[in-house]
Every structure is written in structure tokens, then in C-alpha cells.
Short mmCIF file of C-alpha atoms in Angstrom, two decimals:
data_model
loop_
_atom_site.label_atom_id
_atom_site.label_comp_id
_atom_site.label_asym_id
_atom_site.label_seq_id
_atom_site.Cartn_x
_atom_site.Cartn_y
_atom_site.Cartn_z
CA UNK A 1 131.74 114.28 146.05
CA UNK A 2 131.35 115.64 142.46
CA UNK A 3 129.24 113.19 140.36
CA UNK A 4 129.09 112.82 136.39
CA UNK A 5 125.44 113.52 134.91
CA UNK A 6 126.20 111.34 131.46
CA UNK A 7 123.11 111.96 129.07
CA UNK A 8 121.09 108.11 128.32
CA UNK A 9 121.50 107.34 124.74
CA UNK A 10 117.50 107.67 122.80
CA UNK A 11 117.79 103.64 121.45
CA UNK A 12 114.84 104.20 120.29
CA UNK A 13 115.78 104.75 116.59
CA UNK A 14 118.18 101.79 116.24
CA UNK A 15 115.72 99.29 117.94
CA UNK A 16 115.73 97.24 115.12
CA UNK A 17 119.29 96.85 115.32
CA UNK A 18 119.81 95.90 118.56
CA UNK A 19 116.77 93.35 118.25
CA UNK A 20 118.91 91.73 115.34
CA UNK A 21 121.97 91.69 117.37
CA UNK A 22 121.01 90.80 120.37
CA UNK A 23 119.65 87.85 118.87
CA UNK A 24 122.43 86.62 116.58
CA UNK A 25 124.17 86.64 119.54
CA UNK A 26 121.33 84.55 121.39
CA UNK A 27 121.38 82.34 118.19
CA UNK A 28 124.67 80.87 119.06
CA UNK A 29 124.21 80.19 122.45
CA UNK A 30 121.19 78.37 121.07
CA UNK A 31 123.16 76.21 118.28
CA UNK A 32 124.71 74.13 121.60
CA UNK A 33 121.20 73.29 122.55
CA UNK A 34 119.43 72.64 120.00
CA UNK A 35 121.16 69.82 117.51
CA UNK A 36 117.65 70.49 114.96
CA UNK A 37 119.26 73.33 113.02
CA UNK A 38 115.20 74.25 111.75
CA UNK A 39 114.86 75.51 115.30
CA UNK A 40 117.23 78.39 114.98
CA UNK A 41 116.06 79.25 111.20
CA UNK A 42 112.41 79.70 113.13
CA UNK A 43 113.61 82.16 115.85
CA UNK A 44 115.60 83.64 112.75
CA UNK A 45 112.52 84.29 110.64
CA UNK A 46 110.40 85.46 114.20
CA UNK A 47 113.73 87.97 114.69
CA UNK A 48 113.37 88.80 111.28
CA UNK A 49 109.62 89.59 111.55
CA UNK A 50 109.96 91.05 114.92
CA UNK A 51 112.16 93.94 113.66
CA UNK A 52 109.97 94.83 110.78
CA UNK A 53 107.27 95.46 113.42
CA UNK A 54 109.13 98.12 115.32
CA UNK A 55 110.78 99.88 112.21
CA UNK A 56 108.01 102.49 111.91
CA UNK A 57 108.42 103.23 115.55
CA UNK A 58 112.07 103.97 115.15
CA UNK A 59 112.03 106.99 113.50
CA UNK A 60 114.86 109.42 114.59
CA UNK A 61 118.41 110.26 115.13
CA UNK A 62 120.85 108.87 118.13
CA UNK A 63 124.31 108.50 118.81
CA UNK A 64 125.08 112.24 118.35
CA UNK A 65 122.98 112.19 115.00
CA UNK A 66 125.51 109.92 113.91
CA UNK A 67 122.53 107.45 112.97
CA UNK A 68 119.50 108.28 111.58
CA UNK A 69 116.40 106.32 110.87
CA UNK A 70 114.12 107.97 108.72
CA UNK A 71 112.11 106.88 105.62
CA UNK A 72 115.38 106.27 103.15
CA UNK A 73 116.36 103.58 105.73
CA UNK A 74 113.52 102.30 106.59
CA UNK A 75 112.81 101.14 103.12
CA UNK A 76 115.82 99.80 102.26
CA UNK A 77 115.32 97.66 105.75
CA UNK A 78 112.00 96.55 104.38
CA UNK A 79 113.98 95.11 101.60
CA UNK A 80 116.93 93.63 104.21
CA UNK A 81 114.05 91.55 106.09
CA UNK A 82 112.67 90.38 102.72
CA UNK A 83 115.91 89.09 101.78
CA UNK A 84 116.55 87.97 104.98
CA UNK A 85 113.46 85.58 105.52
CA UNK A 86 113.50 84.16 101.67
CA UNK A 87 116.89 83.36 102.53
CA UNK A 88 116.30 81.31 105.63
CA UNK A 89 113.38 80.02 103.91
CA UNK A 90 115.06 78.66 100.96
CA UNK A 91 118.05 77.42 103.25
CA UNK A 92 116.43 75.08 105.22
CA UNK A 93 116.68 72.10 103.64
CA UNK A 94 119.11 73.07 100.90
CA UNK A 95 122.10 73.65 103.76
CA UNK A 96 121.16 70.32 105.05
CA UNK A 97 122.39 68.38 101.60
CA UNK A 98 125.11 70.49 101.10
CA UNK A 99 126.12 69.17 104.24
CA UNK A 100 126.68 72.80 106.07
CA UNK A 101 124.26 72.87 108.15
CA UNK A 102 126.09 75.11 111.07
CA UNK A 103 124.70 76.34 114.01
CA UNK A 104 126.60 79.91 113.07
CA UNK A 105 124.78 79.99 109.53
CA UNK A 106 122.03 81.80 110.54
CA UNK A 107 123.77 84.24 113.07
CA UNK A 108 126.32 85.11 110.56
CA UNK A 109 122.75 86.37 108.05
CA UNK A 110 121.62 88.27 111.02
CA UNK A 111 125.26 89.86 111.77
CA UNK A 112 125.58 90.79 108.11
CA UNK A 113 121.36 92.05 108.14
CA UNK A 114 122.65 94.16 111.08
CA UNK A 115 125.63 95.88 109.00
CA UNK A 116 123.51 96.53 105.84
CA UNK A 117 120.83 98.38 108.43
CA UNK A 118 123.96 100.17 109.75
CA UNK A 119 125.00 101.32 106.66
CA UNK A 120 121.34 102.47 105.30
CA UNK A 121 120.94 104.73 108.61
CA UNK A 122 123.96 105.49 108.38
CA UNK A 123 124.74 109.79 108.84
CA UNK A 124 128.32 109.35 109.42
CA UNK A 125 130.88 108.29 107.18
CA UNK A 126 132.25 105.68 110.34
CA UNK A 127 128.70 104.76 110.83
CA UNK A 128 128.79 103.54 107.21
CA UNK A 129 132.43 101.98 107.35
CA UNK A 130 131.36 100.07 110.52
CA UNK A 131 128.34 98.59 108.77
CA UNK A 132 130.01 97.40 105.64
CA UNK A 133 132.88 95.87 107.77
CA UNK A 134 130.23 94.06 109.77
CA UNK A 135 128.12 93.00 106.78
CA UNK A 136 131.22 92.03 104.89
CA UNK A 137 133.06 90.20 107.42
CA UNK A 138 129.84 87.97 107.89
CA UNK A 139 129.30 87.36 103.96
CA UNK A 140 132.64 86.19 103.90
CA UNK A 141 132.37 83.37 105.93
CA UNK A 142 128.71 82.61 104.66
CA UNK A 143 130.20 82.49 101.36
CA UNK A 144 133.20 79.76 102.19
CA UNK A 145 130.38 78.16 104.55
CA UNK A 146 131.18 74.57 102.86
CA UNK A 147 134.62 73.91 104.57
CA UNK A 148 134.98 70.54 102.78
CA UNK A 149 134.15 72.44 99.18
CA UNK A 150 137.57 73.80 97.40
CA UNK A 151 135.21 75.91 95.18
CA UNK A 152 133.36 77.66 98.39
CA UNK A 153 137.16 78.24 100.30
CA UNK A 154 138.33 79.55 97.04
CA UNK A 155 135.34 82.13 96.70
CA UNK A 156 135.39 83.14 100.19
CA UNK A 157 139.39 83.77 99.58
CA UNK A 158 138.43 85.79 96.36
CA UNK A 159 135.72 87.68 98.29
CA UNK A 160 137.83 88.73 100.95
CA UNK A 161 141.08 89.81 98.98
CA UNK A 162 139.15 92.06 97.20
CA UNK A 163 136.31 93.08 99.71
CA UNK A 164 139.40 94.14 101.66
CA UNK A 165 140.85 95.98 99.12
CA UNK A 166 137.89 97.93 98.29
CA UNK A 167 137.34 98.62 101.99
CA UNK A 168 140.86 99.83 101.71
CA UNK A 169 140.34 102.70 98.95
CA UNK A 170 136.92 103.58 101.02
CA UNK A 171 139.27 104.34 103.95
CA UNK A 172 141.29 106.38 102.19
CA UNK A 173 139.10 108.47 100.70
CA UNK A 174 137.27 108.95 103.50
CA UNK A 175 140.65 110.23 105.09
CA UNK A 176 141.06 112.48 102.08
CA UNK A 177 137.43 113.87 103.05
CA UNK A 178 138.11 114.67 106.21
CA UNK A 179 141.48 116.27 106.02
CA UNK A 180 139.44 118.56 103.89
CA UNK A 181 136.17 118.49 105.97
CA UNK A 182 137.82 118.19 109.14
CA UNK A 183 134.38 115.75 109.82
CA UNK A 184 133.19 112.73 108.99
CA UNK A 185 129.30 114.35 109.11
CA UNK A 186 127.87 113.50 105.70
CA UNK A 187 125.50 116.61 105.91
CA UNK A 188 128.72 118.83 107.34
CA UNK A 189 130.73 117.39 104.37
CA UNK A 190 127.74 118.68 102.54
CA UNK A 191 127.99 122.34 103.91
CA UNK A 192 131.45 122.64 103.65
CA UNK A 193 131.55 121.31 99.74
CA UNK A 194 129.39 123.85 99.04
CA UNK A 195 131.80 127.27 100.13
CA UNK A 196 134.60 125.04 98.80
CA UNK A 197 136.27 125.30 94.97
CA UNK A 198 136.56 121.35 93.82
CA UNK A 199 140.18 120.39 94.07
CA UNK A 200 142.14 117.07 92.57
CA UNK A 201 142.19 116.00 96.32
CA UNK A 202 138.44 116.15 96.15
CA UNK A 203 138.04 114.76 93.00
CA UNK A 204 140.22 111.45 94.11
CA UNK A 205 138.39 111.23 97.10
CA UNK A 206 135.29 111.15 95.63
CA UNK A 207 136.29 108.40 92.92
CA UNK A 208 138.01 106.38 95.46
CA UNK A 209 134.81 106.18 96.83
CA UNK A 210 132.94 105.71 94.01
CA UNK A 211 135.19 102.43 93.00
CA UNK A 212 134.95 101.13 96.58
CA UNK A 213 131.30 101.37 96.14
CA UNK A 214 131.07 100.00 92.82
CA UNK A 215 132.69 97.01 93.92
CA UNK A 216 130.14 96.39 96.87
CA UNK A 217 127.39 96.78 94.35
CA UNK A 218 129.84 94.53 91.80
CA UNK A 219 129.47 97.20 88.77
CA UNK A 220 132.00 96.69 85.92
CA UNK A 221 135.12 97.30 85.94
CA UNK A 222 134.87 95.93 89.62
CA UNK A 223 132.92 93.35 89.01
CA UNK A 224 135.26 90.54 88.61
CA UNK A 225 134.64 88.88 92.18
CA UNK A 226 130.91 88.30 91.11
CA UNK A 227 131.15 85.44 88.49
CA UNK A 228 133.68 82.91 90.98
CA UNK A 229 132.06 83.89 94.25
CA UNK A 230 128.26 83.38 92.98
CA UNK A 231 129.68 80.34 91.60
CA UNK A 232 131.31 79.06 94.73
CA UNK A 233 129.40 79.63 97.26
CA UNK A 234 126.14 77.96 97.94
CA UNK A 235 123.23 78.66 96.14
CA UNK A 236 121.21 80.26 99.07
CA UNK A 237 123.97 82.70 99.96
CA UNK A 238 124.44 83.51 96.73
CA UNK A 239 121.02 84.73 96.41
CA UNK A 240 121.17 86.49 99.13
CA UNK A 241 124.54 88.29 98.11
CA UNK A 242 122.96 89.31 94.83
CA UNK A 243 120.29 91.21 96.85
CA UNK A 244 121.07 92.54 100.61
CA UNK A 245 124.57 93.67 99.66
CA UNK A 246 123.68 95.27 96.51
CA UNK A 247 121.17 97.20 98.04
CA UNK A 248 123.06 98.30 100.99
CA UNK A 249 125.77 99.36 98.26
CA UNK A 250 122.78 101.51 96.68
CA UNK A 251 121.39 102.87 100.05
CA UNK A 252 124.94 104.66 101.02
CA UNK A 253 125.41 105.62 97.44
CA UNK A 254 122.05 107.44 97.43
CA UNK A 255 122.85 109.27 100.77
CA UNK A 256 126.72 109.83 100.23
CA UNK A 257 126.32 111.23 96.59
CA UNK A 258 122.85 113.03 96.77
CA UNK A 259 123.78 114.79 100.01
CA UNK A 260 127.70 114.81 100.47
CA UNK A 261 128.23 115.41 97.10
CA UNK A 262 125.56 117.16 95.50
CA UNK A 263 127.84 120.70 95.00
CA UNK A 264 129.86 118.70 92.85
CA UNK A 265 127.37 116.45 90.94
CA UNK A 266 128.11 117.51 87.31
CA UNK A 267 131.55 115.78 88.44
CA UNK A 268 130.32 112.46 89.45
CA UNK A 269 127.39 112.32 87.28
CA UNK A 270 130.07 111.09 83.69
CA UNK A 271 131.52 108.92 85.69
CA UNK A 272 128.38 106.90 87.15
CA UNK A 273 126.85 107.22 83.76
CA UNK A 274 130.41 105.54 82.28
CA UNK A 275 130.29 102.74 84.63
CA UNK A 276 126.48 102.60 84.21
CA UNK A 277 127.07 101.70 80.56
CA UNK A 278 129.92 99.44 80.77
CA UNK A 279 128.09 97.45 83.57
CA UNK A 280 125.39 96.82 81.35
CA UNK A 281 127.73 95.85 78.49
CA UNK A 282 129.29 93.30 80.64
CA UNK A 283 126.82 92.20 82.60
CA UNK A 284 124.72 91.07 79.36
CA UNK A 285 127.11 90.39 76.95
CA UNK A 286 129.32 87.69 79.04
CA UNK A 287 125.95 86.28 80.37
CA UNK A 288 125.27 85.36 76.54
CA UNK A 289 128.72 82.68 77.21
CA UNK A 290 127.82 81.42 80.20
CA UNK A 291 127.12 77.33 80.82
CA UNK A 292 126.68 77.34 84.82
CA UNK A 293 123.49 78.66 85.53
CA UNK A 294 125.00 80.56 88.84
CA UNK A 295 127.46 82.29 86.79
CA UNK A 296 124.81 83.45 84.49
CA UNK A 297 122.91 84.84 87.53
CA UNK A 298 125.96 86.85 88.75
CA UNK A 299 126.58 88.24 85.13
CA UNK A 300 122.84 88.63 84.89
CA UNK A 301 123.24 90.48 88.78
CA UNK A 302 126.03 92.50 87.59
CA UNK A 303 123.72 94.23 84.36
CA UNK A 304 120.93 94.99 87.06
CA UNK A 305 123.42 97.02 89.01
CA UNK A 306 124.02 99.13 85.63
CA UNK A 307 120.08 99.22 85.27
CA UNK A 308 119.59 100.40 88.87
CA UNK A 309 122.61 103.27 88.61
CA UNK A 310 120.42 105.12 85.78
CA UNK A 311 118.14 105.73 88.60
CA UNK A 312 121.15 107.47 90.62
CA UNK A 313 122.19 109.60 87.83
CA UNK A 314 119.66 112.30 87.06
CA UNK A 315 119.52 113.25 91.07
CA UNK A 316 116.29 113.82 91.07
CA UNK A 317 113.59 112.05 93.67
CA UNK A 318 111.54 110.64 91.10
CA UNK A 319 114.52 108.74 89.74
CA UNK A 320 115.45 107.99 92.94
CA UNK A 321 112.31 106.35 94.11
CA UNK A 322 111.98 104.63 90.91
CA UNK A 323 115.46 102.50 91.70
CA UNK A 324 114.72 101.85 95.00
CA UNK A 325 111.09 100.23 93.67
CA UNK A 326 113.16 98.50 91.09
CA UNK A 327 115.72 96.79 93.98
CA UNK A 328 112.52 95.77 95.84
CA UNK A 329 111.18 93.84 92.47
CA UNK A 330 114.42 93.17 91.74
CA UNK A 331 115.06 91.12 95.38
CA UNK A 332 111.79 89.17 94.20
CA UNK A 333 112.73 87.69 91.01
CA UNK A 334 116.25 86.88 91.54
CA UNK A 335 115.62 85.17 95.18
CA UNK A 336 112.82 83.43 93.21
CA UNK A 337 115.15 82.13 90.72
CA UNK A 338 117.98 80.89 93.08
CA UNK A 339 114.77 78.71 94.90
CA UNK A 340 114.18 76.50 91.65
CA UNK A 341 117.72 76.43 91.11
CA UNK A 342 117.83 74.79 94.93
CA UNK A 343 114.35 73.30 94.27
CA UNK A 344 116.34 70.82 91.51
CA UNK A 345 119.15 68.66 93.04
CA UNK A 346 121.23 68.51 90.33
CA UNK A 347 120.40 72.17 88.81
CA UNK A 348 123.89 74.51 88.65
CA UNK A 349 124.18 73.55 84.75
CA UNK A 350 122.47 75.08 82.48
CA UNK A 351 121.60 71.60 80.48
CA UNK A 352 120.19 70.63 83.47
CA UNK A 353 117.12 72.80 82.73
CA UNK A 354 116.79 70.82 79.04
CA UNK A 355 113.36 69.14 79.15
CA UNK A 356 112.53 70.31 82.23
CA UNK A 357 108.67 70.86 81.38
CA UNK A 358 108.42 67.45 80.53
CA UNK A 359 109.30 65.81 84.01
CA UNK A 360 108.26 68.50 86.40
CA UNK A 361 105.95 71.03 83.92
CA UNK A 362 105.04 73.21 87.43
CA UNK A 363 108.63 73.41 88.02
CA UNK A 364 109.30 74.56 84.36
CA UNK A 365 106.45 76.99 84.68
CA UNK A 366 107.91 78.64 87.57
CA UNK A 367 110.87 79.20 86.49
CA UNK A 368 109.87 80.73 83.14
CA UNK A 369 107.88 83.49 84.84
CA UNK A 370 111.48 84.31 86.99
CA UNK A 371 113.32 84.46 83.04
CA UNK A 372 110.08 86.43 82.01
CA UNK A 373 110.12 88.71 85.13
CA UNK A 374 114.04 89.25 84.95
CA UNK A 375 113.73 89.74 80.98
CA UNK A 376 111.00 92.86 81.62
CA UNK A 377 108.13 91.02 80.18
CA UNK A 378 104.79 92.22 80.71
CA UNK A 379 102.73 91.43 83.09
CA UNK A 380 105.37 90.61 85.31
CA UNK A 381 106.66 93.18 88.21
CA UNK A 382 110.46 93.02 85.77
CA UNK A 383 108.44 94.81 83.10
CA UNK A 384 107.33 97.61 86.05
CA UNK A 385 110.47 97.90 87.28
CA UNK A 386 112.03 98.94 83.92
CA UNK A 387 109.37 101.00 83.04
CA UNK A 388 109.58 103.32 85.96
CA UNK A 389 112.91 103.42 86.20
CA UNK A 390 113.50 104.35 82.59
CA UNK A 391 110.36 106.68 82.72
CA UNK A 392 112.37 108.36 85.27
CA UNK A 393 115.59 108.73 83.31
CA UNK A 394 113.74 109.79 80.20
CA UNK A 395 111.84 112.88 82.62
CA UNK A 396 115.34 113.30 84.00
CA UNK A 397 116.32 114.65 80.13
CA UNK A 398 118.41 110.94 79.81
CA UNK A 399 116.47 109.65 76.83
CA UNK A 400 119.78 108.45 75.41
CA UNK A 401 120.77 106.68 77.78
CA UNK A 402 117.74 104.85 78.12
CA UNK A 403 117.65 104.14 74.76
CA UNK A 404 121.72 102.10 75.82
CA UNK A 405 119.36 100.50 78.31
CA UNK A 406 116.81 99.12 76.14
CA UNK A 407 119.40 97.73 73.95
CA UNK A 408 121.24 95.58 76.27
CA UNK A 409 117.93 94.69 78.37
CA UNK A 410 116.95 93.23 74.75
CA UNK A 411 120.08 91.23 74.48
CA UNK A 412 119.27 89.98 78.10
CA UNK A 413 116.35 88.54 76.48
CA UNK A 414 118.76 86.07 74.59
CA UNK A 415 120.09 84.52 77.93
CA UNK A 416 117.12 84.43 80.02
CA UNK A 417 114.95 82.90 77.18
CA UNK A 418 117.48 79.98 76.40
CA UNK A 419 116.69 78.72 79.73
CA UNK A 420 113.30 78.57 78.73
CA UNK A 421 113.67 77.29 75.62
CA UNK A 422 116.11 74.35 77.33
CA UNK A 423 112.77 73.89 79.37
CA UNK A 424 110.52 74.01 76.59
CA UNK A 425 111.76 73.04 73.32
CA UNK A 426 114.89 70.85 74.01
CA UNK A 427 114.51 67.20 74.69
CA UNK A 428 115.17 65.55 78.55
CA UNK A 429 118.69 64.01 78.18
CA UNK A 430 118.46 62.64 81.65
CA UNK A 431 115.47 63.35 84.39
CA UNK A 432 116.64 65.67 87.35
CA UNK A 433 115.25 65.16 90.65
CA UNK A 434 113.50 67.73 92.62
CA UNK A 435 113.85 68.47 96.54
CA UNK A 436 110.74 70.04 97.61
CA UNK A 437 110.36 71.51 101.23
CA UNK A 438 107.47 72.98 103.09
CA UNK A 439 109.98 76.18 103.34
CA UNK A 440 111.13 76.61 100.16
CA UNK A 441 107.44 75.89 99.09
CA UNK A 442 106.71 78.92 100.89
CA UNK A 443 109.53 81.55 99.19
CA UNK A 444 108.38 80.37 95.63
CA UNK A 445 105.08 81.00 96.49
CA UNK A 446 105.60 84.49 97.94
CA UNK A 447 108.05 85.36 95.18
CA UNK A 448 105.81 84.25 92.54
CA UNK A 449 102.78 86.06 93.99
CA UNK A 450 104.82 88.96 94.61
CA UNK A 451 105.94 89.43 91.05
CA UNK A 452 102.21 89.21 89.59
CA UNK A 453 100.66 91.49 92.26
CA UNK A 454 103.48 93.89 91.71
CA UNK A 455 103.18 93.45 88.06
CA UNK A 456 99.15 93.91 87.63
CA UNK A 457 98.69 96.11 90.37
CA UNK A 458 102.21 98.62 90.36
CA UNK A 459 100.46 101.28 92.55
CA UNK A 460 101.22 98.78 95.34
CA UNK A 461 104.90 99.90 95.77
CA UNK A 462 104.93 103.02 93.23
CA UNK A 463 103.57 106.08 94.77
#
């Protein structure tokens, strides 16, 4: 009898994955046991930490070099798990008096984890649609999460209308790629591009994909889901939309554009720098109108996605390293800013924050070094950020276009300081209550630490 010798998969590379998965799965099993939701945020974070032990043992390719872990991914994981566990930290409680405290919450953060992983590693083009499906189709539900809210169903209808339709124009310019290609091998697309004359077909492939992109990453003129769904969806989520997504969104531009595309870079490069601009011009100027402090944050989000494509443009390592860095700092400061806007229980307006330093002056305090931090103000890990990214640009031969940057990170200064100045200068209209937590304790405390040791001491994450 003839028998089948089929080759055992090497798992070794997507361990994390599977260590995530496995135990989302677990998780829900788990949610009919346990009726303490706190139980399954603690196996969460222990998943979580778990995973980030095994990452530097994972190094390689599998599933027919399909998937590669190497140390591109790897750092954008780092970044995943961060936002992951500051997440779960700052949900604990918070999910509790919104009253959504689901068994599925923290599954769904581990199935989307799992798809941003899946789309950092990923070598093939239906690696990287696979991921984004799976990270999107989770963040969809998180954000509508709050059944009985009409604002969270309406975000998480927003979200998905136009998540799908970007996913639709990533389709089809994938489909353009490969009826070129004739694969779906990002480093065989690579080859191929560069013994091939650039064609309109390739051209509107490669801006399909750069607007399906740009709306994962929410950079202007694709931007307009940001503002509602921040808005709508709970605060936790939305901090950790504003981080894991937008980094996964960077991760597959840096590997799909630096590697698939680099024969026809003096193509792309106008257009990222055109979007760069105008997402920086939105992103700050609209912030400057905005009265919900949520909204602010996604306008806010939206300018630090124009900040972090100057670091894609010049194609060059340096510049390269220098935006990753910045998304790291960048997860940091925003996560620590969504915490005292959960840390207050009445905290979504910005009015809210007037007097602030008068009946909770710690509160105030920490909350000014987030503004400070996001601002660029020294010596806060914002101001490194910045600096090495536009160092990078200016090396690059992109002094202009720093110069943009400067500009509109100086208007930024006008939003982020009002809160302050609300805090600081404004009288207390009427005292807001605070809802501290052991947990949430615990993400301020690592964000705000974070963001001084990063500041003072840079040569931890730069070089």
C-alpha cells in the first residue's frame, strides 16, 4: 500500500500566534465559568506576557515562507503586547461601569492581537489580507461592544461600512498584482517589478493599495471613520484602536512598499508625501474645533499618522527605524491619555478638565505630562520621538518637509495646551469624580515612567 510522506509544518516561528489563539479560544470557554470577568483579563495579561517570552525564539520562516518572523515583526509585536496589556489594564474596571463587561471582550483583543501579528510577519500578500480581516473583524465588534449605546452601534456600523470597503480596494489591487505577478510573494512581486516597465495597471494597483492602507492607518483623505468611531466606542477600545491598528497599518506598509515596491519608489514616494501633508493639515487643524475630548484624540491620532509617514518616505533604514521608535513612544502617551480620560467618571468633555488641578492636582499633573509628551516637549519621550524622526527626514535630503512638520506640530501645541490650561488656569464649574483602580493605577504608572525614561535616557529604544 503506497503511503503519503506529508512534510510537518516548523511552528516554531508563529509560536506566538498560536499561543494567542489558542487562548482566545480557551478564554471563552472560560467566560461560562467564571462570572468574575477580572479572572479572564488576568489569564489575558499572563497570555499576553507569555508570548512576549517566546518571540525571540521564533525567529524564521513557515508555511512555505509565506510567514516570516524576523526582527521587523518582532518589534512591531513588542508594541502589539504593550498595547495589548495597557488595554486590559485600563479596562478592568472601566468596562464594568459602562456596563459591558462581556466574557468575549477580552478574546475579541486577543483575536484582533493575533491578526495585527499576522499581518507584521506577514511575506505573502494573503498572509497580510488574512490578518487584517481577522484584526478588523474583531475591532468591529469591540468597537459596538455597548449593545444598549446608539453611539457605540452607530460607530461599529461606520467602522465596518468602510473597513469593508477599504478591504475591498486592497483585494482588488492585490488581484491587479497578481495578474501581473502571477504571485502573491511580496519578495517575487519584488523581482518581477524590477525586469518590468511601470504600467497604468501597476500604477492603480499600487494606489489602490496605498488608499486601503491609508484608511487602516486613518490618514486624510480616509480618515473620516476616525472622529465618530473614537467617539463611539468606549474609551479603552478606542485607545487601543489609535495604537495596535495603526501600527499594524505601518508594519505592512513598511514591508509592502520598501520591498514590493521599491523599483517603483519615485512613483509612490509624491503620493505618500501628499497624503503625509494633508494628514497633518487635518489632523491639527480640526483638532483646534473640537469640544469632546475623544474626538480631539482621534483628530490628534490622525496628525501622528502624517508625522509617522515622513519616516516611510525617504526609504532609507534610518528613517525607517526612527518611525517605528516613534509608534513605540507614540503607543505610550496616547494609551496614557485615554487612562485619565477613564480615570475621571465624567471626563469625554473637554470642560470637564476645567479646574481639574484644584480637586485632584495629581490627576491634573498627569495628564499635563501626556499634553506635554504628545505636544513634543522636552524632556518628555514626544520631544524624542520628533526629533529622530525629523532628524531622519532632514538626513534623508527632506528638510522641507520637515520644516511642514514643525509647523503643524506647533499648531498642535494650541490643542493639547488648552487642556492644560482648562486644568490650570480655568476655574472648577462643577467637581468631577475620579474612579481609581489598582489596574489602571498600574498603566498610568508604566506609561508615565515610560515617557520620562524614554525621554531622559533615548538610547533605551534608539540604537
Amino acid at each position: 500500500m503506497n503511503t503519503m510522506n506529508m512534510p510537518f509544518l516548523d511552528l516554531a516561528p508563529v509560536t506566538p500566534e498560536i499561543i494567542i489563539t489558542i487562548s482566545a479560544t480557551v478564554l471563552l470557554i472560560l467566560e461560562l465559568i467564571f462570572k468574575n470577568k477580572a479572572v479572564l483579563a488576568f489569564v489575558a495579561v499572563a497570555v499576553a506576557a507569555s508570548a512576549m517570552y517566546v518571540m525571540p525564539s521564533s525567529y524564521g520562516q513557515t508555511f512555505g515562507g509565506m510567514f516570516v518572523s524576523d526582527g521587523y515583526s518582532t518589534y512591531f509585536k513588542l508594541i502589539f503586547m504593550i498595547n495589548l496589556i495597557l488595554t486590559i489594564l485600563i479596562s478592568l474596571k472601566y468596562i464594568q461601569r459602562q456596563k459591558a463587561e462581556y466574557g468575549e471582550y477580552y478574546s475579541l483583543l486577543l483575536f484582533a492581537t493575533t491578526g495585527m501579528m499576522l499581518m507584521a510577519s506577514a511575506k505573502d500578500l494573503i498572509i497580510l489580507y488574512l490578518g487584517l480581516e481577522l484584526m478588523a473583524l474583531s475591532t468591529y465588534i469591540l468597537a459596538g461592544i455597548k449593545r444598549h449605546d446608539i453611539k457605540s452601534n452607530e460607530a461599529a456600523m461606520k467602522y465596518f461600512l468602510l473597513g469593508a470597503f477599504s478591504s475591498a480596494l486592497l483585494l482588488y489591487g492585490i488581484s491587479l498584482i497578481y495578474g501581473m505577478t502571477t504571485t502573491t510573494d511580496i519578495y517575487k512581486i519584488a523581482e518581477h517589478l524590477k525586469t518590468t516597465e511601470v504600467t497604468i495597471t501597476l500604477l492603480l494597483s499600487m494606489v489602490l493599495i496605498v488608499v486601503a492602507f491609508s484608511f487602516k492607518i486613518a490618514a486624510a483623505p480616509f480618515h473620516m471613520w476616525a472622529p465618530d468611531v473614537y467617539e463611539g466606542a468606549p474609551a479603552s477600545i478606542t485607545a487601543f484602536m489609535s495604537v495596535g491598528p495603526k501600527a499594524a497599518g505601518f508594519a505592512v506598509i513598511g514591508r509592502v512598499f520598501y520591498i514590493a515596491f521599491q523599483s517603483i519608489q519615485a512613483d509612490w514616494t509624491p503620493i505618500l508625501i501628499g497624503i503625509a501633508i494633508l494628514t497633518m493639515a487635518v489632523g491639527n487643524i480640526l483638532a483646534i474645533a473640537q469640544t469632546n475630548i475623544k474626538r480631539m484624540l482621534a483628530y490628534s491620532s490622525i496628525a501622528h499618522a502624517g508625522y509617522m509617514l515622513i519616516g516611510i518616505i525617504p526609504g532609507t533604514q534610518e528613517s525607517m527605524s526612527a518611525m517605528m521608535v516613534y509608534m513605540l513612544i507614540y503607543a505610550f502617551m496616547n494609551i496614557g491619555a485615554f487612562a485619565i480620560v477613564i480615570l475621571l467618571e465624567k471626563g469625554e468633555e473637554i470642560s470637564d478638565y476645567e479646574g481639574l488641578s484644584k480637586s485632584h492636582p495629581l490627576v491634573a499633573a498627569l495628564m499635563l505630562i501626556f499634553m506635554f509628551s504628545l505636544t513634543g516637549i522636552p524632556p518628555t519621550a514626544g520631544f524624542i520621538g520628533k526629533f529622530n524622526l525629523f532628524m531622519a527626514a532632514v538626513k534623508a535630503g527632506y528638510t522641507w518637509l520637515v520644516v511642514i512638520a514643525v509647523i503643524f506640530s506647533a499648531i498642535s501645541a494650541y490643542y493639547y495646551l488648552r487642556i492644560v490650561m482648562n486644568m490650570y488656569m480655568k476655574e472648577m464649574k462643577e467637581e468631577v469624580a475620579i474612579a481609581p483602580s489598582p489596574s489602571l493605577g498600574i498603566a498610568i504608572l508604566i506609561t508615565v515612567l515610560m515617557i520620562f525614561v524614554i525621554g531622559i535616557m533615548p538610547s533605551v529604544v534608539i540604537g
